[in-house]
Structure formats: C-alpha cells, structure tokens
Amino acid sequence: MEDLVEALFEAEAVKFGSFTLKSGLASPVYFDLRVIVSHPRLMLQVSERLWDVGRSVCPSALLCGVPYTALPIATLMATAHERPMLMRRKEAKQYGTARMLEGAFAAGDVCVVVEDVVTSGSSVLETADVLRQHGLQVRDALVLLDREQGGRETLAGAGITLHSVCTVSRLMQVLLDRGRVDQATVDSVSAFISQNRATSPPPASSPSLGPGEVAQSYGQRARLPSTSAVASRLLLLMEEKRSNLCVSADVRTAAELLAVARAVGPHVCLLKTHVDALDDFTADLPERLAELARSHRFLLFEDRKFADIGHTARRQYQGTCGGGCTAACDVRRLLCGGFSECGVWACTAGGVFGIASWADLVTAHAVAGPGGLEALAGVGVPLGRGCLLIAKMSSQGALTTQGYTQATVAMAEARRDFVLGFISTERVTHDPSLLHVTPGVKLQPGGDDLGQQYLTPEEVVGRRGCDVMVVGRGVLEATDVTAAARLYQQAGWDAYCGRLQPATAS
Ligand code: S5P
C-alpha cells in the first residue's frame, strides 16, 4: 500500500497547494484519480488493491464502477478475475433503449459499487440508488481512498458498508514517512479534513429540508390551518407522548397482537397492523384493540395498502355488515349508506375485517388513479379517518420512481381532507402539514433476505426529516419488547429534538 501511495503521488493523482474545490472551498490537498488512465501499471495496482479488499466481503457479487473514473478500474477488476460487471449510464440514451444500466442481471442479484475517492458518499449513493431501482441488492462499496469526511457514516445510514484501501490520514502518514511532504502539510490537510466533514446530505431526489418542515415542532404543525383533523390529532398525541414511534405488529395470532399492543402501547403514537395476515381474526378483535388504543393513547393503523379501482377498494375498506357487523351503531349506519338496520339485502358494505369501522389510518397506493382514493375518502372522511399514500417504498427495486412519487404527491394534495401524508423513505414535499411516515427502520442499518432495507432513526428522523418511524422486527424480535419499544421511542425522539431549532427543542 505504501508503494501505491507513493506511485499515486508521483503520477500527480495527489497534489498539495491551494485548490478551489467544486464546493468553492479552498483545499490544501487535491485528489485527481482520473490521471491514472495514463499509467497502466498504476491502474493495475489500484484495481488489484481494490480487489484484495473486496474479494472476501462479496465473493460472487457483480461489480459496478461509479462513472467515470471508477469505470476503467472496475473493468480491470472484472476482466482479471472473471467477474461480470454492470455499467451505469450517467445520462439516458436518446435513442434505442433508454436503459440507465447496461449488462446482464436479475432482480435480487448482489452488486458492489466501486469508487476512486469517497468524500460525502453522495456519488456512491447515486449509483447505488440506480442499482437498487433495478432490483439489485447493494450492501458494500469498495473505494481506493476514504477522505474521512462523513461518507462512511452516510453510506452506513443507507445500508452500505464502505471498504477502503486507504484513508487520507494513512496516505499523509506514508508520504510523511517517505519524505514526500513535511509535517506542516500533514497538519494543514488534517485540519482541513476535520473542519470540513461533510454532513450527510438529504437524498438527491428529496426536497431539501427547509425551515417549513423541520424547524417546527409537531405541536406547531398540528395547529397549522392546512393540517387535517386526523393529522392534527396524531401530531398532538406525538407531542404529548413524546413519541414518533409506530410499532408494526406483524404477528400471527390475535393473542400475540393484543400482547404486543399492551407491551408497546405506552411508547407508541401508532400501532400498525396487517389483520389479513392473522391466523385467527375474529370480529371482536378490533374492539379489544380499540380499548387498548384508548387506554394507552395511540391510533390504530391498518396497513391495508389499497390499490384497486374505486368500486372494489370501497368494498374492501367498508365494514362487515348484515349480521356480522361489529361496528358501533352510528358507524354502522354510515357504512350502510343510510339504512337504519343492517341487512345483507340492503347493505353495500363488504369485507370481513371491517377496516373503516376501527382503523384510524389506512394506507393506499396511488397506482389505480384518483378513483380509488375518491372511493376510500367517501367511506373514510365521514368517519373521521385518514389515509397515508405510499410514495416511496423501503424495499430494494421498488418501482416508486420519482415520476410516480410526484404524481402521488399531486393526488394527495387534491384530497387533503382524507390524505394526511405519505409512507416514504424520505420527504417528498415541503408542506409541513403533511406527515412522512417511514418504514424500514432499525437501530442497525442493513436489510433482510427479501429486499427490505433498514435505515437508522437518526438517518430517518434526524437527517431526512421524516416524522414517524415504523419499526417491526426491530422491536418484535427483541427478548423484551417493551424495553425495545422504549429504546426506539428514545432514539426517535432524540433524533427529532436534534433536528429542531434550539429554541423549540425539548
Ligand atoms: O415501503 C414499505 C411500506 C410499508 S407500509 N416498507 C415496509 O416495510 N412497510 C411495512 O412496514 C411492512 O409491510 C411491514 O409491516 C413494516 C416493516 O416491518 P419491519 O419488520 O421490516 O420493520
């Protein structure tokens, strides 16, 4: 590695002096790895060192170099070791196929990102985003030089482990030991690096976080004229309970669901359910859940993800009626479209789960267009219910692309009486009266073997400015579920307080 550092210095891939960076900052050091294309031996050395670092971490992964500098490096690694690679385009072709990714792959394949220098991590993230949008799993990045300016941490927050051949501190030490630089240069570089640690940027496609959304407390946002009644109820509850935690109670039986509700109740603002995944749903379960929700002060959130045409979605959302009706009387009347008595012959309602009769919130996809949402709103609004539209999913390869997300936001804006916000891994609007509820959260970033991707509470609430974090297995798989919920509650609240202005932080 020492010889490689010296060779980079000789090839002027590392320079010292005064350089103006793209950001406008004056830097005493400059790394330009593009020059190595003129030094074939050095290119080989660089690619072999990256291979040494990477081969044990990702034995059979595809390789993808961040364009352009890392493209030839990844190519050398791929050809020397017979490892297939992918090529990411920086811009879509104007003719033929509009592919952003070239090469053969299948959804679920693992791909490692290769980069020359990492500063904030944003260029690795951009490439990782494209790979993930194509269904690939990205968990590792190989880099020649880590500038130690926050990139490692940012990438970890996005579930990517950075493996570097060398850090700037190590490089400076080698050059000092070999008499290539003096101590004053080493000191000025290390001062520059520590004073200019990049903070994690919001994701590229996310609106930047302005004072509108992040500097106002939940309580302040609850009182905005544009905040819907349901959003306001939730925001006030969050402030009162000091909790932005939603536990996703993904369990098998009704007894387990009630036990989880009891255990996490004091620590959550929302309890999320998938009642259609229970083995033994019975008509009395919603009322028992509602009792716990009342006593522990949380809202019930059925994650039904409606996605059908309006006519079908309405039937799925409305309650069971005609004999099996479990809804309170006034609710039943509403669901029955005004009939005073429920009866199979008269009732338009359907669905054994009776979701509208008990769930304060539901989720819906925008994919079916406004008709689906209209139908749901027709049922939910008179009952004082709310809906979260799914804007950006947490799973790898999710098809919630930027255009789709924008259309979802537009649909939400047209039904503000029903839509209180979004399910999204990042903020998709500046509007502080719309909530961002984020699944895929764990204290340790990473993922599962089916494409779920986890970010930390600090990343989701602190950096990305989301409002509620959804935690399932992070809590449910703990030996002490209550203690785990308390831990997540604290982590989420700390992240929220950290992002507020000092004047409003509590
Ligand atoms: O994009 C999404 C949307 C949702 S609602 N990604 C998700 O993971 N979810 C839900 O959040 C998912 O259905 C599950 O109930 C929960 C995440 O659970 P965990 O165990 O992975 O934390």
Coordinates of C-alpha atoms and ligand atoms in Angstrom, one line a residue:
M1 CA 0.0 0.0 0.0
E2 CA 2.9 2.4 0.8
D3 CA 4.3 1.9 -2.7
L4 CA 0.9 2.5 -4.2
V5 CA 0.6 5.8 -2.3
E6 CA 3.9 7.0 -3.5
A7 CA 3.1 6.0 -7.1
L8 CA -0.1 8.0 -6.8
F9 CA 1.9 11.0 -5.6
E10 CA 4.3 10.6 -8.5
A11 CA 1.6 10.4 -11.0
E12 CA 0.1 13.6 -9.5
A13 CA -3.1 11.9 -8.5
V14 CA -2.5 13.6 -5.1
K15 CA -1.4 17.2 -5.1
F16 CA -0.7 19.7 -2.4
G17 CA -1.0 23.5 -2.6
S18 CA -4.1 25.6 -2.7
F19 CA -7.0 24.3 -4.8
T20 CA -10.6 25.6 -5.2
L21 CA -13.0 22.7 -4.9
K22 CA -16.3 22.3 -6.7
S23 CA -18.0 23.5 -3.5
G24 CA -16.0 26.7 -3.6
L25 CA -13.8 25.7 -0.6
A26 CA -10.1 26.3 -0.7
S27 CA -8.3 23.0 0.0
P28 CA -4.6 22.3 0.7
V29 CA -5.0 18.9 -1.0
Y30 CA -6.4 17.7 -4.3
F31 CA -7.1 14.1 -5.4
D32 CA -7.5 13.5 -9.1
L33 CA -7.6 9.8 -9.9
R34 CA -8.6 10.5 -13.5
V35 CA -4.9 10.8 -14.4
I36 CA -4.2 7.2 -13.7
V37 CA -5.6 6.1 -17.1
S38 CA -2.2 7.4 -18.4
H39 CA -0.3 5.0 -16.1
P40 CA -1.3 1.4 -17.0
R41 CA 0.8 -0.2 -14.2
L42 CA -0.7 2.1 -11.6
M43 CA -4.2 1.3 -12.9
L44 CA -3.4 -2.4 -12.4
Q45 CA -2.1 -1.7 -8.9
V46 CA -5.1 0.2 -7.9
S47 CA -7.6 -2.4 -9.3
E48 CA -5.7 -5.2 -7.6
R49 CA -5.6 -3.5 -4.2
L50 CA -9.4 -2.9 -4.5
W51 CA -9.9 -6.5 -5.4
D52 CA -7.9 -7.6 -2.4
V53 CA -10.1 -5.5 -0.1
G54 CA -13.3 -6.6 -1.8
R55 CA -13.0 -10.2 -2.6
S56 CA -13.6 -11.6 0.9
V57 CA -16.6 -9.2 1.5
C58 CA -18.6 -10.0 -1.6
P59 CA -17.3 -13.3 -3.1
S60 CA -19.7 -13.5 -6.0
A61 CA -21.2 -10.0 -6.4
L62 CA -21.4 -8.1 -9.7
L63 CA -19.2 -5.0 -9.9
C64 CA -20.3 -1.6 -10.9
G65 CA -17.9 1.4 -11.1
V66 CA -19.2 4.9 -10.4
P67 CA -18.8 6.8 -13.7
Y68 CA -16.4 7.9 -15.0
T69 CA -13.2 7.5 -13.1
A70 CA -14.0 4.2 -11.5
L71 CA -15.3 2.6 -14.7
P72 CA -11.9 1.5 -16.1
I73 CA -10.9 0.4 -12.6
A74 CA -14.0 -1.8 -12.2
T75 CA -13.3 -3.1 -15.8
L76 CA -9.8 -4.3 -14.8
M77 CA -11.1 -6.0 -11.7
A78 CA -13.9 -7.7 -13.7
T79 CA -11.7 -8.9 -16.5
A80 CA -8.7 -10.0 -14.4
H81 CA -10.9 -12.1 -12.1
E82 CA -13.7 -13.1 -14.5
R83 CA -16.3 -11.3 -12.5
P84 CA -19.3 -9.9 -14.5
M85 CA -19.8 -6.1 -14.2
L86 CA -22.6 -3.7 -14.9
M87 CA -22.2 -0.3 -16.4
R88 CA -24.3 2.6 -15.1
R89 CA -25.0 5.4 -17.5
K90 CA -24.9 9.0 -16.2
E91 CA -27.5 10.1 -18.7
A92 CA -30.1 8.0 -20.5
K93 CA -29.6 7.4 -24.2
Q94 CA -31.7 9.5 -26.5
Y95 CA -32.2 6.6 -29.0
G96 CA -32.8 2.9 -28.8
T97 CA -33.5 1.5 -25.3
A98 CA -33.5 4.2 -22.6
R99 CA -31.5 2.0 -20.2
M100 CA -29.6 3.5 -17.3
L101 CA -27.9 0.2 -16.6
E102 CA -26.1 -2.0 -19.1
G103 CA -25.2 -5.6 -18.6
A104 CA -27.0 -8.8 -17.6
F105 CA -28.6 -9.1 -14.1
A106 CA -31.6 -10.5 -12.3
A107 CA -33.6 -8.8 -9.6
G108 CA -32.1 -9.8 -6.2
D109 CA -28.5 -10.1 -7.6
V110 CA -25.9 -8.5 -5.3
C111 CA -23.8 -5.7 -6.7
V112 CA -20.8 -4.0 -5.2
V113 CA -20.1 -0.3 -6.1
V114 CA -16.5 0.6 -6.9
E115 CA -15.3 4.2 -6.5
D116 CA -12.0 6.0 -6.5
V117 CA -12.5 8.6 -3.8
V118 CA -15.3 9.0 -1.3
T119 CA -16.0 12.3 0.4
S120 CA -19.6 12.7 1.4
G121 CA -20.7 9.4 -0.1
S122 CA -23.2 11.0 -2.5
S123 CA -21.7 9.7 -5.7
V124 CA -21.7 6.1 -4.4
L125 CA -25.3 6.6 -3.2
E126 CA -26.4 7.9 -6.6
T127 CA -25.1 4.8 -8.3
A128 CA -26.5 2.5 -5.5
D129 CA -29.9 4.2 -6.0
V130 CA -29.9 3.3 -9.7
L131 CA -28.8 -0.3 -9.0
R132 CA -31.5 -0.6 -6.3
Q133 CA -34.1 0.8 -8.6
H134 CA -33.3 -2.1 -10.9
G135 CA -33.8 -4.6 -8.2
L136 CA -30.2 -5.2 -7.3
Q137 CA -29.0 -5.6 -3.7
V138 CA -26.3 -3.1 -2.7
R139 CA -24.7 -3.6 0.6
D140 CA -21.0 -2.9 0.1
A141 CA -18.8 -0.3 -1.7
L142 CA -15.1 -0.5 -2.4
V143 CA -13.1 2.7 -2.5
L144 CA -9.5 3.4 -3.1
L145 CA -9.4 6.5 -0.8
D146 CA -11.7 7.5 2.0
R147 CA -11.3 11.2 2.7
E148 CA -12.8 10.6 6.2
Q149 CA -15.3 13.4 5.7
G150 CA -18.5 11.6 6.7
G151 CA -19.0 9.4 3.6
R152 CA -18.6 6.2 5.6
E153 CA -21.3 7.2 8.1
T154 CA -23.7 8.4 5.4
L155 CA -23.4 5.2 3.5
A156 CA -23.8 3.2 6.6
G157 CA -27.1 5.1 7.1
A158 CA -28.2 3.8 3.7
G159 CA -27.2 0.2 4.5
I160 CA -23.9 0.3 2.6
T161 CA -20.6 -0.7 4.2
L162 CA -17.6 1.2 2.9
H163 CA -14.4 -0.8 2.4
S164 CA -11.4 1.4 1.7
V165 CA -7.9 0.6 0.5
C166 CA -6.6 3.7 2.2
T167 CA -7.7 6.7 4.3
V168 CA -6.4 10.3 3.9
S169 CA -4.7 10.1 7.3
R170 CA -2.9 6.9 6.4
L171 CA -1.9 8.4 3.0
M172 CA -0.5 11.5 4.7
Q173 CA 1.5 9.4 7.1
V174 CA 3.0 7.3 4.3
L175 CA 4.0 10.4 2.4
L176 CA 5.5 12.0 5.6
D177 CA 7.5 8.8 6.4
R178 CA 8.8 8.7 2.9
G179 CA 9.9 12.3 3.0
R180 CA 7.4 13.4 0.3
V181 CA 5.7 16.0 2.4
D182 CA 6.6 17.9 5.6
Q183 CA 4.8 18.0 8.9
A184 CA 3.2 21.4 8.2
T185 CA 1.5 20.0 5.1
V186 CA 0.2 17.0 7.1
D187 CA -1.2 19.3 9.7
S188 CA -2.9 21.6 7.3
V189 CA -4.5 18.7 5.5
S190 CA -5.7 17.1 8.7
A191 CA -7.1 20.5 9.9
F192 CA -8.9 20.9 6.6
I193 CA -10.4 17.5 6.7
S194 CA -11.7 17.8 10.3
Q195 CA -13.1 21.2 9.7
N196 CA -14.9 20.2 6.6
R197 CA -16.6 17.0 7.4
A198 CA -19.5 16.7 5.1
T199 CA -22.7 16.2 6.9
S200 CA -25.0 13.7 5.3
P201 CA -26.9 15.3 2.5
P202 CA -30.6 14.6 2.1
P203 CA -31.2 12.1 -0.7
A204 CA -30.8 13.6 -4.2
S205 CA -34.4 13.3 -5.1
S206 CA -35.7 14.6 -1.8
P207 CA -36.8 18.3 -1.5
S208 CA -34.1 20.0 0.6
L209 CA -35.2 20.4 4.2
G210 CA -36.3 23.9 4.8
P211 CA -37.5 25.7 7.9
G212 CA -41.1 25.0 6.9
E213 CA -41.0 21.3 7.9
V214 CA -38.1 20.6 10.1
A215 CA -37.9 23.6 12.4
Q216 CA -41.4 23.4 13.6
S217 CA -42.4 21.2 16.4
Y218 CA -45.1 18.5 16.0
G219 CA -47.4 20.7 18.2
Q220 CA -46.9 23.8 16.0
R221 CA -47.6 21.7 12.9
A222 CA -50.8 20.3 14.5
R223 CA -52.1 23.9 14.7
L224 CA -51.5 24.9 11.1
P225 CA -54.7 25.8 9.2
S226 CA -53.8 23.4 6.4
T227 CA -53.3 20.4 8.8
S228 CA -56.2 17.9 8.6
A229 CA -58.1 16.9 11.7
V230 CA -56.6 13.4 11.7
A231 CA -53.0 14.7 11.2
S232 CA -53.5 17.2 14.0
R233 CA -54.8 14.5 16.3
L234 CA -51.8 12.4 15.6
L235 CA -49.3 15.3 15.9
L236 CA -50.7 16.4 19.2
L237 CA -50.6 12.9 20.5
M238 CA -46.9 12.6 19.4
E239 CA -46.0 15.7 21.2
E240 CA -47.9 14.7 24.4
K241 CA -46.4 11.2 24.5
R242 CA -43.0 12.3 23.2
S243 CA -43.1 9.5 20.7
N244 CA -42.7 9.4 16.9
L245 CA -42.7 5.6 17.0
C246 CA -45.1 3.4 15.2
V247 CA -44.7 -0.3 16.0
S248 CA -45.6 -2.6 13.2
A249 CA -47.3 -5.5 15.0
D250 CA -46.7 -8.1 12.3
V251 CA -47.6 -11.2 14.3
R252 CA -49.5 -14.4 13.6
T253 CA -52.4 -14.5 16.1
A254 CA -54.9 -12.2 17.7
A255 CA -53.5 -13.0 21.2
E256 CA -50.0 -12.0 20.1
L257 CA -51.3 -8.8 18.5
L258 CA -53.1 -7.9 21.8
A259 CA -50.0 -8.7 23.8
V260 CA -47.8 -6.5 21.6
A261 CA -50.4 -3.7 21.8
R262 CA -50.2 -3.9 25.6
A263 CA -46.4 -4.1 25.7
V264 CA -45.6 -1.2 23.4
G265 CA -48.8 0.9 24.0
P266 CA -47.2 3.4 26.3
H267 CA -44.4 4.1 23.9
V268 CA -46.1 4.5 20.5
C269 CA -48.2 7.0 18.7
L270 CA -49.4 4.5 16.2
L271 CA -49.9 0.7 16.2
K272 CA -49.7 -0.7 12.7
T273 CA -51.4 -3.9 11.8
H274 CA -51.9 -6.4 8.9
V275 CA -55.0 -8.0 10.1
D276 CA -55.3 -10.1 6.9
A277 CA -52.1 -11.9 7.9
L278 CA -53.5 -13.1 11.2
D279 CA -54.4 -16.8 11.5
D280 CA -57.4 -16.2 13.7
F281 CA -59.0 -12.7 13.1
T282 CA -62.4 -12.6 14.9
A283 CA -65.0 -9.8 14.8
D284 CA -64.3 -8.8 18.4
L285 CA -60.6 -8.2 17.9
P286 CA -60.9 -4.6 16.6
E287 CA -62.9 -3.5 19.7
R288 CA -60.3 -5.1 22.0
L289 CA -57.6 -3.3 20.1
A290 CA -59.5 0.0 20.3
E291 CA -59.8 -0.4 24.1
L292 CA -56.0 -0.6 24.3
A293 CA -55.6 2.3 21.9
R294 CA -57.9 4.4 24.1
S295 CA -56.2 3.5 27.4
H296 CA -52.6 3.9 26.1
R297 CA -53.4 6.8 23.7
F298 CA -52.3 5.6 20.3
L299 CA -54.0 5.5 17.0
L300 CA -54.8 2.3 15.1
F301 CA -53.3 2.0 11.7
E302 CA -54.3 -0.9 9.3
D303 CA -51.6 -1.1 6.6
R304 CA -54.0 -2.5 4.0
K305 CA -52.3 -0.8 1.0
F306 CA -55.5 -0.5 -1.1
A307 CA -54.6 -0.5 -4.8
D308 CA -57.8 -1.4 -6.7
I309 CA -60.3 0.5 -8.7
G310 CA -62.7 2.6 -6.6
H311 CA -65.6 0.2 -6.7
T312 CA -63.6 -2.7 -5.3
A313 CA -61.5 -0.6 -2.9
R314 CA -64.7 0.8 -1.3
R315 CA -65.9 -2.7 -0.6
Q316 CA -62.6 -3.7 0.9
Y317 CA -62.5 -0.7 3.2
Q318 CA -66.1 -0.7 4.4
G319 CA -67.1 -2.9 7.3
T320 CA -68.7 -6.2 7.6
C321 CA -72.4 -5.8 7.6
G322 CA -75.6 -7.9 7.7
G323 CA -75.4 -9.9 10.8
G324 CA -71.7 -10.0 11.4
C325 CA -71.5 -6.2 11.9
T326 CA -69.1 -5.2 14.7
A327 CA -69.1 -1.5 14.2
A328 CA -70.7 0.9 16.6
C329 CA -74.2 1.9 15.7
D330 CA -73.5 5.3 14.2
V331 CA -70.6 3.9 12.2
R332 CA -72.7 1.1 11.0
R333 CA -75.3 3.5 9.8
L334 CA -72.7 5.4 7.8
L335 CA -71.3 2.2 6.4
C336 CA -74.7 1.0 5.4
G337 CA -75.2 4.1 3.3
G338 CA -78.0 5.5 5.5
F339 CA -80.1 2.4 6.2
S340 CA -81.2 2.3 9.8
E341 CA -80.9 -1.5 10.0
C342 CA -78.1 -3.6 8.6
G343 CA -79.2 -6.3 6.3
V344 CA -77.5 -8.3 3.6
W345 CA -80.1 -7.3 1.1
A346 CA -79.7 -3.5 1.7
C347 CA -76.1 -3.1 2.5
T348 CA -73.4 -2.2 0.1
A349 CA -70.6 -2.9 2.6
G350 CA -68.2 -5.8 2.4
G351 CA -65.0 -7.3 3.8
V352 CA -64.8 -9.4 7.0
F353 CA -62.2 -7.1 8.5
G354 CA -64.5 -4.0 8.7
I355 CA -61.4 -1.8 8.4
A356 CA -63.2 1.5 8.2
S357 CA -65.1 0.8 11.4
W358 CA -62.0 0.7 13.6
A359 CA -58.8 1.8 11.8
D360 CA -57.9 5.5 12.3
L361 CA -55.5 5.3 9.4
V362 CA -55.0 3.1 6.4
T363 CA -52.5 3.0 3.5
A364 CA -53.3 3.2 -0.2
H365 CA -51.3 3.0 -3.4
A366 CA -51.8 5.8 -5.9
V367 CA -51.4 3.3 -8.8
A368 CA -55.1 3.0 -9.6
G369 CA -55.5 6.8 -10.0
P370 CA -57.8 9.2 -8.2
G371 CA -60.9 7.0 -8.5
G372 CA -59.6 4.5 -5.9
L373 CA -58.8 7.3 -3.5
E374 CA -62.1 9.0 -4.0
A375 CA -63.9 5.8 -3.1
L376 CA -61.9 5.4 0.0
A377 CA -62.4 9.0 1.0
G378 CA -66.1 8.6 0.5
V379 CA -66.1 6.0 3.2
G380 CA -63.3 7.4 5.5
V381 CA -64.0 11.1 5.7
P382 CA -67.4 10.9 7.3
L383 CA -65.9 8.6 9.9
G384 CA -63.0 10.9 10.6
R385 CA -60.5 8.5 9.2
G386 CA -57.2 9.3 7.4
C387 CA -55.1 7.8 4.7
L388 CA -51.3 7.7 4.0
L389 CA -50.5 7.4 0.3
I390 CA -47.5 5.2 -0.5
A391 CA -44.9 7.5 -2.1
K392 CA -41.6 5.7 -1.8
M393 CA -41.3 2.1 -0.5
S394 CA -38.4 0.8 1.5
S395 CA -37.7 -2.4 -0.4
Q396 CA -34.9 -2.8 -2.9
G397 CA -36.0 -2.4 -6.5
A398 CA -39.3 -0.7 -5.5
L399 CA -41.0 0.8 -8.6
T400 CA -41.9 4.0 -6.8
T401 CA -39.7 6.1 -9.1
Q402 CA -39.5 9.9 -9.0
G403 CA -42.3 10.5 -11.5
Y404 CA -44.6 8.1 -9.7
T405 CA -43.8 9.7 -6.4
Q406 CA -44.6 13.2 -7.7
A407 CA -47.9 12.0 -9.1
T408 CA -48.7 10.5 -5.7
V409 CA -48.0 13.9 -4.0
A410 CA -50.3 15.6 -6.5
M411 CA -53.0 13.1 -5.8
A412 CA -52.6 13.7 -2.0
E413 CA -52.9 17.4 -2.5
A414 CA -56.2 17.0 -4.2
R415 CA -57.7 15.1 -1.2
R416 CA -56.3 16.9 1.8
D417 CA -59.5 16.1 3.8
F418 CA -58.5 12.4 3.7
V419 CA -54.8 12.1 3.0
L420 CA -52.7 13.2 6.0
G421 CA -49.4 12.3 4.5
F422 CA -47.2 9.6 2.9
I423 CA -45.4 6.4 3.5
S424 CA -42.0 7.3 2.3
T425 CA -38.3 6.7 3.0
E426 CA -37.7 10.4 2.6
R427 CA -39.6 13.7 2.5
V428 CA -41.4 14.2 -0.8
T429 CA -43.0 17.6 -0.1
H430 CA -42.1 20.7 1.8
D431 CA -45.6 21.1 3.1
P432 CA -45.3 20.9 6.9
S433 CA -48.9 19.9 7.3
L434 CA -48.3 16.6 5.5
L435 CA -46.7 13.8 7.5
H436 CA -44.0 11.5 6.4
V437 CA -44.2 8.0 7.9
T438 CA -41.2 5.9 7.2
P439 CA -40.9 2.1 7.4
G440 CA -37.6 0.2 7.1
V441 CA -36.1 1.4 10.4
K442 CA -33.8 -0.4 12.8
L443 CA -31.1 0.7 15.2
Q444 CA -28.6 -1.2 13.0
P445 CA -28.8 -0.4 9.3
G446 CA -28.9 -3.3 6.9
G447 CA -31.7 -5.4 5.3
D448 CA -33.4 -8.7 5.2
D449 CA -33.1 -11.5 2.7
L450 CA -36.2 -10.4 0.8
G451 CA -35.1 -6.9 -0.1
Q452 CA -36.2 -4.9 3.0
Q453 CA -33.8 -2.1 3.7
Y454 CA -33.2 -0.5 7.0
L455 CA -32.1 3.0 7.9
T456 CA -31.4 4.2 11.5
P457 CA -33.8 6.5 13.5
E458 CA -31.1 9.2 13.3
E459 CA -31.0 9.0 9.5
V460 CA -34.8 8.8 9.0
V461 CA -35.9 11.4 11.5
G462 CA -32.8 13.5 12.1
R463 CA -31.3 13.8 8.7
R464 CA -34.1 13.0 6.3
G465 CA -36.7 15.0 8.3
C466 CA -39.3 12.3 8.3
D467 CA -41.9 12.4 11.1
V468 CA -42.9 8.9 12.2
M469 CA -40.7 5.9 12.1
V470 CA -42.2 2.4 11.6
V471 CA -40.4 -0.4 13.4
G472 CA -41.5 -4.0 13.1
R473 CA -38.9 -6.7 13.6
G474 CA -36.5 -4.3 15.4
V475 CA -39.0 -4.4 18.3
L476 CA -40.8 -7.7 17.8
E477 CA -37.7 -9.8 17.7
A478 CA -36.3 -8.4 20.9
T479 CA -36.5 -10.6 24.0
D480 CA -38.0 -7.7 25.9
V481 CA -40.5 -6.0 23.5
T482 CA -41.4 -3.2 25.9
A483 CA -37.7 -2.3 26.5
A484 CA -37.1 -2.3 22.8
A485 CA -40.0 0.0 22.1
R486 CA -38.7 2.3 24.8
L487 CA -35.3 2.3 23.2
Y488 CA -36.7 3.1 19.8
Q489 CA -39.0 5.8 21.3
Q490 CA -36.0 7.5 22.8
A491 CA -33.9 7.2 19.7
G492 CA -36.7 8.6 17.5
W493 CA -37.4 11.5 19.9
D494 CA -33.7 12.4 20.3
A495 CA -33.4 12.5 16.5
Y496 CA -36.4 14.8 16.3
C497 CA -35.2 17.1 19.1
G498 CA -31.8 17.2 17.4
R499 CA -33.3 18.5 14.1
L500 CA -35.3 21.2 15.7
Q501 CA -34.1 24.7 16.3
P502 CA -32.6 25.0 19.8
A503 CA -35.5 27.3 20.7
T504 CA -38.1 24.6 20.2
A505 CA -36.1 21.5 21.1
S506 CA -37.3 19.8 24.2
Ligands
S5P1 O1 -42.3 0.6 1.8 C1 -42.8 0.0 2.8 C2 -44.1 0.2 3.2 C3 -44.5 -0.4 4.4 S1 -46.0 0.1 5.0 N1 -42.0 -0.9 3.5 C4 -42.5 -1.5 4.6 O2 -41.7 -2.3 5.2 N2 -43.8 -1.3 5.0 C5 -44.3 -2.1 6.2 O3 -43.5 -1.8 7.3 C6 -44.2 -3.6 6.0 O4 -45.4 -4.1 5.5 C7 -44.0 -4.1 7.4 O5 -45.3 -4.3 8.1 C8 -43.3 -2.9 8.1 C9 -41.8 -3.1 8.3 O6 -41.5 -4.2 9.1 P1 -40.0 -4.5 9.6 O7 -40.1 -5.7 10.4 O8 -39.2 -4.7 8.3 O9 -39.5 -3.3 10.4

